[in-house]
Coordinates of C-alpha atoms and ligand atoms in Angstrom, one line a residue:
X16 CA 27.5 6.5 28.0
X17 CA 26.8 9.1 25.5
X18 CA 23.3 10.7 25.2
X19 CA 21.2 9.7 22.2
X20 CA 20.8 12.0 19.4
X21 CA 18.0 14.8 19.8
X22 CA 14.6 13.7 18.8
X23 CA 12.4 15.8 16.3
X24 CA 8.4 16.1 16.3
X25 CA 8.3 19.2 14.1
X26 CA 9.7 17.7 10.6
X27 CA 7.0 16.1 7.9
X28 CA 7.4 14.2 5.3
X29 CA 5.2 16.6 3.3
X30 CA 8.2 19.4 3.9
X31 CA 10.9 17.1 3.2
X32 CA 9.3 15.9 -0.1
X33 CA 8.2 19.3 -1.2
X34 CA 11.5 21.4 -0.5
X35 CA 14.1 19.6 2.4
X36 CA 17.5 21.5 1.3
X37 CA 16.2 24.1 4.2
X38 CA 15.7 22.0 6.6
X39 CA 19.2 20.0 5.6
X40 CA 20.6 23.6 6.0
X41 CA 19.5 24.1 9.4
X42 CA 20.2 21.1 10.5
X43 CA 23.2 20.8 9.3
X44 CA 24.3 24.0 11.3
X45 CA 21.9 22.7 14.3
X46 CA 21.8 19.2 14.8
X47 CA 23.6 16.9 12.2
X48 CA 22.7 13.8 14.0
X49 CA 18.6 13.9 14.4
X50 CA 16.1 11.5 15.8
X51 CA 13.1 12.7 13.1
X52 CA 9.8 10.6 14.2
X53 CA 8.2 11.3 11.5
X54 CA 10.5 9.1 9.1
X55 CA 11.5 7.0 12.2
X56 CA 15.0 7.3 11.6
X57 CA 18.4 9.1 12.7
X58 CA 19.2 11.6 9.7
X59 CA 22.7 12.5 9.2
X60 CA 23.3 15.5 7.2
X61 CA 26.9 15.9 7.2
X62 CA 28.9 14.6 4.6
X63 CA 31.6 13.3 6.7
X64 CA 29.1 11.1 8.4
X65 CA 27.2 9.8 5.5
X66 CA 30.5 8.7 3.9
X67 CA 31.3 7.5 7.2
X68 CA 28.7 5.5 7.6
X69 CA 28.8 3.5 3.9
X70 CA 32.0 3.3 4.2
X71 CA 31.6 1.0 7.7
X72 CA 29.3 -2.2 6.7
X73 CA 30.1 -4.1 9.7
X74 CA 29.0 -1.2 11.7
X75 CA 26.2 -0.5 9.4
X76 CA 24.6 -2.9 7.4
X77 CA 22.2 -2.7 4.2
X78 CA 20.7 -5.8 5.5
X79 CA 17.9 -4.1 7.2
X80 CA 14.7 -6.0 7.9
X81 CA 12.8 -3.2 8.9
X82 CA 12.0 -1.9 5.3
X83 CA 9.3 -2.7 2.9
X84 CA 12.0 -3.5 0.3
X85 CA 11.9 -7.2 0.6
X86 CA 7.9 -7.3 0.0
X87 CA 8.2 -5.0 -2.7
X88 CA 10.4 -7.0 -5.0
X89 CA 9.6 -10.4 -3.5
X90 CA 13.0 -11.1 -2.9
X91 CA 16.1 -9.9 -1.2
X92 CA 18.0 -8.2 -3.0
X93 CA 22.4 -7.3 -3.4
X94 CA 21.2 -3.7 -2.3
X95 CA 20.4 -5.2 1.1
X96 CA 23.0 -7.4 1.6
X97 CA 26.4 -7.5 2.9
X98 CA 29.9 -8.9 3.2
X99 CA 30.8 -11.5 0.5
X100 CA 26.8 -12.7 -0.1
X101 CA 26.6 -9.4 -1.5
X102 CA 29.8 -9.1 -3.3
X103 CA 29.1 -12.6 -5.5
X104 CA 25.7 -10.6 -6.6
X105 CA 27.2 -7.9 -7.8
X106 CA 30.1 -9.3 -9.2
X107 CA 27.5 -11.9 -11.3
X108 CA 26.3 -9.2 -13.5
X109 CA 29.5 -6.8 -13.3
X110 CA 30.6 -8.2 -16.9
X111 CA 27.2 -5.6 -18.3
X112 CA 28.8 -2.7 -16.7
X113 CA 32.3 -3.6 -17.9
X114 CA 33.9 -0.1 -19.1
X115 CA 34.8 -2.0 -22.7
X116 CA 31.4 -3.4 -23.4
X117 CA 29.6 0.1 -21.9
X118 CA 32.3 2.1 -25.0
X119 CA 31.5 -1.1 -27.1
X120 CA 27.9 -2.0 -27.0
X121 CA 26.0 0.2 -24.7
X122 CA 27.2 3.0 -25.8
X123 CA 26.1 2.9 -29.4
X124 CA 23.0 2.1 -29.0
X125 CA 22.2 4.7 -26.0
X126 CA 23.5 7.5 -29.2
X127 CA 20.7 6.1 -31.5
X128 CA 18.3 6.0 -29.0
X129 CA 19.2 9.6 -28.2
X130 CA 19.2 10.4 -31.9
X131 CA 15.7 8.5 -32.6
X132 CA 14.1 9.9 -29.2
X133 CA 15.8 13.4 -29.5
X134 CA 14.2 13.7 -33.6
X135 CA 10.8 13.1 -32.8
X136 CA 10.5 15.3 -30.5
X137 CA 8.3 18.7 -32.2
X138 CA 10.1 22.0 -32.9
X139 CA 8.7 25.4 -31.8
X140 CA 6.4 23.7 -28.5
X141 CA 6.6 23.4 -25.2
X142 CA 6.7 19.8 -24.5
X143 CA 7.2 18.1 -21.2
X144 CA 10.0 16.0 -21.3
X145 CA 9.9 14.2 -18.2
X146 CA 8.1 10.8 -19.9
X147 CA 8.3 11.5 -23.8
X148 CA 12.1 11.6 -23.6
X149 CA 14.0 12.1 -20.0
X150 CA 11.9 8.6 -18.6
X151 CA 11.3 7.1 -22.0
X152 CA 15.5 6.7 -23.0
X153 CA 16.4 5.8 -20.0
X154 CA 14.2 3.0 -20.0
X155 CA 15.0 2.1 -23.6
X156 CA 18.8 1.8 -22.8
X157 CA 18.6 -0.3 -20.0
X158 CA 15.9 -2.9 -21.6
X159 CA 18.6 -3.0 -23.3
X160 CA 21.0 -3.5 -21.2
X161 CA 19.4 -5.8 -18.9
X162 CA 18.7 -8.1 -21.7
X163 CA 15.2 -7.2 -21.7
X164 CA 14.7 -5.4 -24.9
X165 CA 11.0 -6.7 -25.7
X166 CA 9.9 -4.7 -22.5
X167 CA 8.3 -1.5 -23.9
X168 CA 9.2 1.9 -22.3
X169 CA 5.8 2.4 -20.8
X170 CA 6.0 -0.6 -19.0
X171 CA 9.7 -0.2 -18.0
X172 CA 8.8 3.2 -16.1
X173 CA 5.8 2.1 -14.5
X174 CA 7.7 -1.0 -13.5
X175 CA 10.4 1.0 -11.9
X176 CA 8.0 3.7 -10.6
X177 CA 5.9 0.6 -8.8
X178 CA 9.0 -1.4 -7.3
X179 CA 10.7 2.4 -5.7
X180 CA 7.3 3.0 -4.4
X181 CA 6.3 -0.5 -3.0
X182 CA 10.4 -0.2 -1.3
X183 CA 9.3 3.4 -0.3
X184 CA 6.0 2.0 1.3
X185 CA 6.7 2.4 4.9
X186 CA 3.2 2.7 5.5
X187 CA 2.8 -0.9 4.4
X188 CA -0.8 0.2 2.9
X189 CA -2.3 -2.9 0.3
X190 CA -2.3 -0.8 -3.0
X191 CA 1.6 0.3 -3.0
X192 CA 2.3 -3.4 -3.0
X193 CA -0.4 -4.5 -5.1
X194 CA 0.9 -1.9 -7.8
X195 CA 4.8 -3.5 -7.0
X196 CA 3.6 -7.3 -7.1
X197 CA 1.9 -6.3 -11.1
X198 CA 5.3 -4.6 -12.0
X199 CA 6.9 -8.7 -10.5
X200 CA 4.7 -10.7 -12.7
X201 CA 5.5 -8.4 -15.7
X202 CA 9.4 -8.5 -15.2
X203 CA 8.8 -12.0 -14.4
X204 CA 7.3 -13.0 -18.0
X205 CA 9.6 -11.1 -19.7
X206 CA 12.4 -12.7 -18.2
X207 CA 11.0 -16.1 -18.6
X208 CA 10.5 -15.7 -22.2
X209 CA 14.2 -14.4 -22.7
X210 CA 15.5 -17.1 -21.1
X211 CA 16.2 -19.6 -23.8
X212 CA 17.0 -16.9 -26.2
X213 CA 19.8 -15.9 -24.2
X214 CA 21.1 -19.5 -23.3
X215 CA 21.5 -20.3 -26.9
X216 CA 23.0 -16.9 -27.9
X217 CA 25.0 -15.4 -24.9
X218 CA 25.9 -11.6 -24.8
X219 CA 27.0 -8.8 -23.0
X220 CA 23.8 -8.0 -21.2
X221 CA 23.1 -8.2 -17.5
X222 CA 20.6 -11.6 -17.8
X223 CA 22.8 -13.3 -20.4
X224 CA 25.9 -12.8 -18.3
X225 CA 24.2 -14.6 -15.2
X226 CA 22.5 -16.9 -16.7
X227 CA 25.5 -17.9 -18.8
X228 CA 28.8 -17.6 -16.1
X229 CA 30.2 -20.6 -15.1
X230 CA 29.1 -21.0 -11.1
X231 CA 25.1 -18.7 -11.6
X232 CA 24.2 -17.4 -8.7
X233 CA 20.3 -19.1 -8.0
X234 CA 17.4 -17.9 -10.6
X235 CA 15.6 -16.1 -7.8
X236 CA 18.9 -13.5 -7.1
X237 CA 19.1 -13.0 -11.2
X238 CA 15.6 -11.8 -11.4
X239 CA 16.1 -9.8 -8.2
X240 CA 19.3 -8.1 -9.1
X241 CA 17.7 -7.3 -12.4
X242 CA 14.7 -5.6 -10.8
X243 CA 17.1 -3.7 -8.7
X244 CA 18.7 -2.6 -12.1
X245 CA 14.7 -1.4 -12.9
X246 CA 14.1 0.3 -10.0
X247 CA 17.5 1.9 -9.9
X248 CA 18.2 2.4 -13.3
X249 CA 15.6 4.6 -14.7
X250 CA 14.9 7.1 -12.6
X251 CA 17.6 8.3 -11.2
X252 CA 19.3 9.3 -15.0
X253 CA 15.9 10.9 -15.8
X254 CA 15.9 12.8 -13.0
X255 CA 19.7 13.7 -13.6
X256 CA 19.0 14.6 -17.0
X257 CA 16.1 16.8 -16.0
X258 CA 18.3 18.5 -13.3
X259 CA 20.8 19.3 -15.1
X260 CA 18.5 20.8 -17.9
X261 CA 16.9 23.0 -15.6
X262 CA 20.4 24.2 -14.1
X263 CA 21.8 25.1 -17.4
X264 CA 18.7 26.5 -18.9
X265 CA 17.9 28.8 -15.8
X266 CA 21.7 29.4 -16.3
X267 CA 22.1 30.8 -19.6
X268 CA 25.6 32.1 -19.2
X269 CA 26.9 29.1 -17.7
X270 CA 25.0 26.9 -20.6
X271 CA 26.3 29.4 -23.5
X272 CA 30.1 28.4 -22.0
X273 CA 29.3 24.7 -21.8
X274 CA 28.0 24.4 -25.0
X275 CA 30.8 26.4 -26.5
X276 CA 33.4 24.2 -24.9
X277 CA 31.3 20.7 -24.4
X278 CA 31.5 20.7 -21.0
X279 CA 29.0 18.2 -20.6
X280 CA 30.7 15.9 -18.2
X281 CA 30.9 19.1 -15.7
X282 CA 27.5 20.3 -16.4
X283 CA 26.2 16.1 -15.4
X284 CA 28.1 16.3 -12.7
X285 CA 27.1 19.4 -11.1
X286 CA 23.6 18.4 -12.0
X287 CA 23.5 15.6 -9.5
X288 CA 25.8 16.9 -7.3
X289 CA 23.1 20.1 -6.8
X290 CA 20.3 17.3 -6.3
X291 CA 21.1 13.7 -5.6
X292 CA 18.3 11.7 -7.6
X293 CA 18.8 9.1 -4.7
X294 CA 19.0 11.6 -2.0
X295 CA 18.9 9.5 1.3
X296 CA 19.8 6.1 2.2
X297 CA 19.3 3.6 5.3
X298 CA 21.6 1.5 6.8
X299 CA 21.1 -0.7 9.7
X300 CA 23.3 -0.2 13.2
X301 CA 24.6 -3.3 14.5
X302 CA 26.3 -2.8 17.5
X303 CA 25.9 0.4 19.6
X304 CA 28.3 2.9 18.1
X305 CA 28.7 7.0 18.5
X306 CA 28.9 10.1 15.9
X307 CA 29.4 13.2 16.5
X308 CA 29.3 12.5 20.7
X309 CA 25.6 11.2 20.1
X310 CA 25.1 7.2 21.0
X311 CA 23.6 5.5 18.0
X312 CA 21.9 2.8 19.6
X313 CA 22.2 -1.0 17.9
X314 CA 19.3 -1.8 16.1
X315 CA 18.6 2.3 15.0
X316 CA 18.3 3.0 11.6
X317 CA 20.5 5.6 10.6
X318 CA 19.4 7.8 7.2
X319 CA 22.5 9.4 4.7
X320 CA 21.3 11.9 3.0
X321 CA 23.8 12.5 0.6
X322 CA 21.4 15.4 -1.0
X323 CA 22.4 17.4 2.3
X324 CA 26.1 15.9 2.6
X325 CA 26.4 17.6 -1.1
X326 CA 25.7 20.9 -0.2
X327 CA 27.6 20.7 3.4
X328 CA 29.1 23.9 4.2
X329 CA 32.6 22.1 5.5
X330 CA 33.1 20.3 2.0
X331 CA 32.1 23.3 -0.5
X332 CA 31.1 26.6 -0.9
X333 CA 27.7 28.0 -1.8
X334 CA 26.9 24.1 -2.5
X335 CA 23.2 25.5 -2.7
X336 CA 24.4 27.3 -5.8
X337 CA 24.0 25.3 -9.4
X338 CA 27.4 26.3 -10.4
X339 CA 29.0 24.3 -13.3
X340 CA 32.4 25.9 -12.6
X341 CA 33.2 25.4 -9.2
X342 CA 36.5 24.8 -8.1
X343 CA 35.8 21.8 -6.3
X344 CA 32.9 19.8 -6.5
X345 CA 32.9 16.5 -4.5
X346 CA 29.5 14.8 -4.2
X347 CA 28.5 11.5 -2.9
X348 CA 25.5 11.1 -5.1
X349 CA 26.4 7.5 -6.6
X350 CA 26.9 6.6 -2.7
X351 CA 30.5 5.4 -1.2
X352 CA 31.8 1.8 0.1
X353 CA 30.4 -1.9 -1.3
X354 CA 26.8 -0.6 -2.8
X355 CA 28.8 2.5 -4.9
X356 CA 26.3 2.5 -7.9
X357 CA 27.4 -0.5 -10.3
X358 CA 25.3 2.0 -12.9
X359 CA 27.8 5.2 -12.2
X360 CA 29.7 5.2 -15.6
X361 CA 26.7 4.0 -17.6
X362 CA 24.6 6.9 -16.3
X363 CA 27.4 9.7 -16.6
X364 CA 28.4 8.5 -20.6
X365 CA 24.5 8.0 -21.8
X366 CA 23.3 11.3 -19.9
X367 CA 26.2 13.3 -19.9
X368 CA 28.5 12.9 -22.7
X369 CA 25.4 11.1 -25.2
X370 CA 21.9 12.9 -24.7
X371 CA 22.7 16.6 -23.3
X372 CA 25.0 17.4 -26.6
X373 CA 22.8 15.6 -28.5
X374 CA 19.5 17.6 -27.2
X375 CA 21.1 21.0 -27.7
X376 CA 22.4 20.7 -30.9
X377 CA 18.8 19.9 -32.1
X378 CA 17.3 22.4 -29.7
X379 CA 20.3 25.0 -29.6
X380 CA 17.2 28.0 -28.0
X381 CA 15.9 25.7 -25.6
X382 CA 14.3 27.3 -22.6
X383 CA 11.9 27.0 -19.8
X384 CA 9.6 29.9 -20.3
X385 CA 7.7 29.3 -16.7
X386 CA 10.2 28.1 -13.9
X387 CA 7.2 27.8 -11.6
X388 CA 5.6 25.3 -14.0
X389 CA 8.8 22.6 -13.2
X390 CA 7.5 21.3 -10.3
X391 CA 10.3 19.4 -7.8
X392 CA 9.3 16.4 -5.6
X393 CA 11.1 13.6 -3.7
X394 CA 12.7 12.9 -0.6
X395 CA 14.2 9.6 -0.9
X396 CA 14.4 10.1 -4.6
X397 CA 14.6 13.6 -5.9
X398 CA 14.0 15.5 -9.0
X399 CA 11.4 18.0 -11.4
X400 CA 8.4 15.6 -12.3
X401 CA 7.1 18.0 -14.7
X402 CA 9.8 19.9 -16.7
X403 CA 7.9 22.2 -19.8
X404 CA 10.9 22.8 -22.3
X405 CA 9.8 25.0 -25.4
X406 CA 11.9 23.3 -28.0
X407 CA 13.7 25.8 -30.2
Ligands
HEM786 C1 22.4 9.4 -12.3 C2 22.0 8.2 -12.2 C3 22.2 7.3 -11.0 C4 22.3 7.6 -9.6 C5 22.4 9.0 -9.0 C6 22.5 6.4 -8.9 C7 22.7 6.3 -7.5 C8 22.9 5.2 -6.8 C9 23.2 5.1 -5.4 C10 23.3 6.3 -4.4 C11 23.3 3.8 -5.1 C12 23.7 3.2 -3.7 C13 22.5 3.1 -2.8 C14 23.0 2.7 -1.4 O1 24.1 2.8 -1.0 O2 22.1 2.3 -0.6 C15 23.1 3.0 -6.3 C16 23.2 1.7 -6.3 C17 23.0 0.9 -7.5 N1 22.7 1.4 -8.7 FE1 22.6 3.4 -9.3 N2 22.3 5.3 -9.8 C18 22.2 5.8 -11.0 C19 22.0 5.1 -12.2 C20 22.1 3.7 -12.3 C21 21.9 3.0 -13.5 C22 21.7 3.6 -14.9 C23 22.0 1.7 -13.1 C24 21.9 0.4 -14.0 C25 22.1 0.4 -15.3 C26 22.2 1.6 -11.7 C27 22.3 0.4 -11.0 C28 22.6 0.4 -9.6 C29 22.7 -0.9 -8.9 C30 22.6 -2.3 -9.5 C31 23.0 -0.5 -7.5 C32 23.2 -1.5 -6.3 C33 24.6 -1.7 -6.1 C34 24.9 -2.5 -4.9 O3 24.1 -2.6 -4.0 O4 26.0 -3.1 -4.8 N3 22.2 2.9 -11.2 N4 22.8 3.9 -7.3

């Protein structure tokens, strides 16, 4: 029988929410399959073990009881289940995230968002764009998309904000979940309100479709899977918008060359392949298994972290480089296997080929004229949470 992986007492989760690509550096080189007690889980930082370990369900499952995820959002939701109870949640509201009605309808209306958003922003200042535009369309899009349009953006992000931090409360303190079970009761008049409106006119968004399809899936998984959509759907394209920004803005020669030949796409991709806005992910063992000669022990909960599997020296080179023109680029940042990000092609159109042209074409002399003022947080979920852009 195999040992078990090494254990770690030295890691916090101050370091790994203030700067962990270190750390995922050295451990990468050192010991890719970690027991680290502070986060009382086994990190794998190679990206041939985080894809492994997606890509196995039976081995690994999303269903883990152990997380605050289930309190947070009062219900369990797809992202934590498997097999075909899983794929009949996802498949109820795949008809939103249909390529044809994303070009058709979403689409659209994420460019006059963008337009609206992008004009009112004030020429010649410094402006942090983190809420007043990066957070703020994002959330405007998907009330959209969700069917949820009479939501305002304020309460979209904080809603979103409350659920990831109520899943992320491993402390299980009151005030996380007290914040979480406010964002609930919102969502949950909103949706209840919408209800009728929707029955009697059916349309493309993600309510309407599983409300309307011909076998629902029960009332309790629609309002789940659509607070899923909230906590997954606004912060991570705000935080990949904002990341890309700050790569091509502290990169002025590789921005002039992806403005001149609207690179976008690239620029996106590189963006959240440089930091994963989800960066790490759990996954349940259910029988005892091995990696890399370490036994993983049934019942362990193993941690991707694609944000390290990203910049894995075996996959790419100088991965800790923002590089828009790298020869090769794979990244794992919209996850692998069943739970691959049903939002992937939404969030790459509306950030990628709608807001970033959009922005510089307004702003064609944007800069950041004090990197140390964009300050970077997250370990679960990554990405600047101030960004001061001088609009020009
Ligand atoms: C750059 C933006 C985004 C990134 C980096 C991202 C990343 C991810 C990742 C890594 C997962 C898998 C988590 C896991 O395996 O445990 C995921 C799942 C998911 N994402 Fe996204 N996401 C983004 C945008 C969106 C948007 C805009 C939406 C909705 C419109 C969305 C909806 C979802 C849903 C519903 C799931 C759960 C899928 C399932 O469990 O089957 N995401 N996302």
């Amino acid at each position: 029988m195999p040992d078990l992986a090494p254990l770690d007492d030295t890691i916090t989760l101050d370091q790994l929410d203030r700067d962990p690509f270190p750390i995922y550096r050295r451990l990468r080189a050192e010991a890719p399959v970690l027991r680290v007690k502070s986060v009382g889980r086994t990190l794998l930082t190679k990206a041939a073990d985080t894809k492994y370990v997606k890509d196995n369900p039976d081995l690994f499952s999303s269903d883990d009881p152990n997380t605050p995820m289930k309190r947070a959002f009062q219900a369990h939701t797809l992202m934590r289940k498997d097999g075909a109870d899983h794929l009949r949640e996802r498949t109820a509201m795949a008809p939103a995230f249909n390529p044809k009605v994303i070009m058709g309808e979403w689409m659209p209306q994420y460019n006059q968002i963008a337009q609206d958003y992008v004009a009112r922003l004030p020429r010649g200042e410094v402006v942090d764009l983190f809420n007043v535009l990066s957070g703020a369309f994002a959330a405007r899009g998907l009330a959209i998309l969700l069917g949820m349009p009479e939501a305002s953006d304020e309460d979209m992000m904080e809603w979103s904000q409350a659920l990831i931090e109520g899943a992320g409360n491993f402390g299980w303190r009151d005030a996380p979940f007290e914040r979480s079970d406010r964002a609930n009761a919102g969502i949950n008049a909103v949706l209840d309100a919408a209800r009728a409106r929707h029955l009697a006119d059916p349309n493309p968004s993600a309510y309407s479709v599983m409300l309307n399809a011909d076998d629902p899936i029960p009332d309790s998984q629609i309002y789940a899977n659509i607070k899923i959509a909230i906590g997954g759907g606004i912060n991570e394209p705000r935080d990949a918008l904002n990341t890309t920004l700050y790569g091509l803005l502290t990169n002025p020669d590789q921005c002039a060359q992806v403005v001149a030949n609207g690179d976008w796409d690239r620029a996106f991709e590189e963006g959240v392949r440089w930091v994963a806005p989800i960066s790490a992910s759990s996954r349940l063992v259910t029988e005892d298994t091995e990696i890399r000669g370490h036994l993983i022990p049934k019942g362990d909960t193993v941690m991707t972290i694609q944000a390290s599997a990203n910049r894995d020296e075996d996959v790419l080179e100088n991965g800790e480089v923002f590089d828009v023109y790298r020869d090769k680029a794979p990244h794992q940042s919209f996850g692998n296997g069943p739970h691959f990000c049903q939002g992937t092609h939404v969030a790459r159109r509306a950030v990628g080929q709608v807001m970033l042209p959009i922005l510089f074409d307004r702003f064609p002399n944007m800069s950041i004229p004090d990197t140390d003022a964009v300050i970077w947080r997250g370990f679960g979920f990554r990405g600047p949470i101030q960004i001061p852009v001088l609009l020009e």
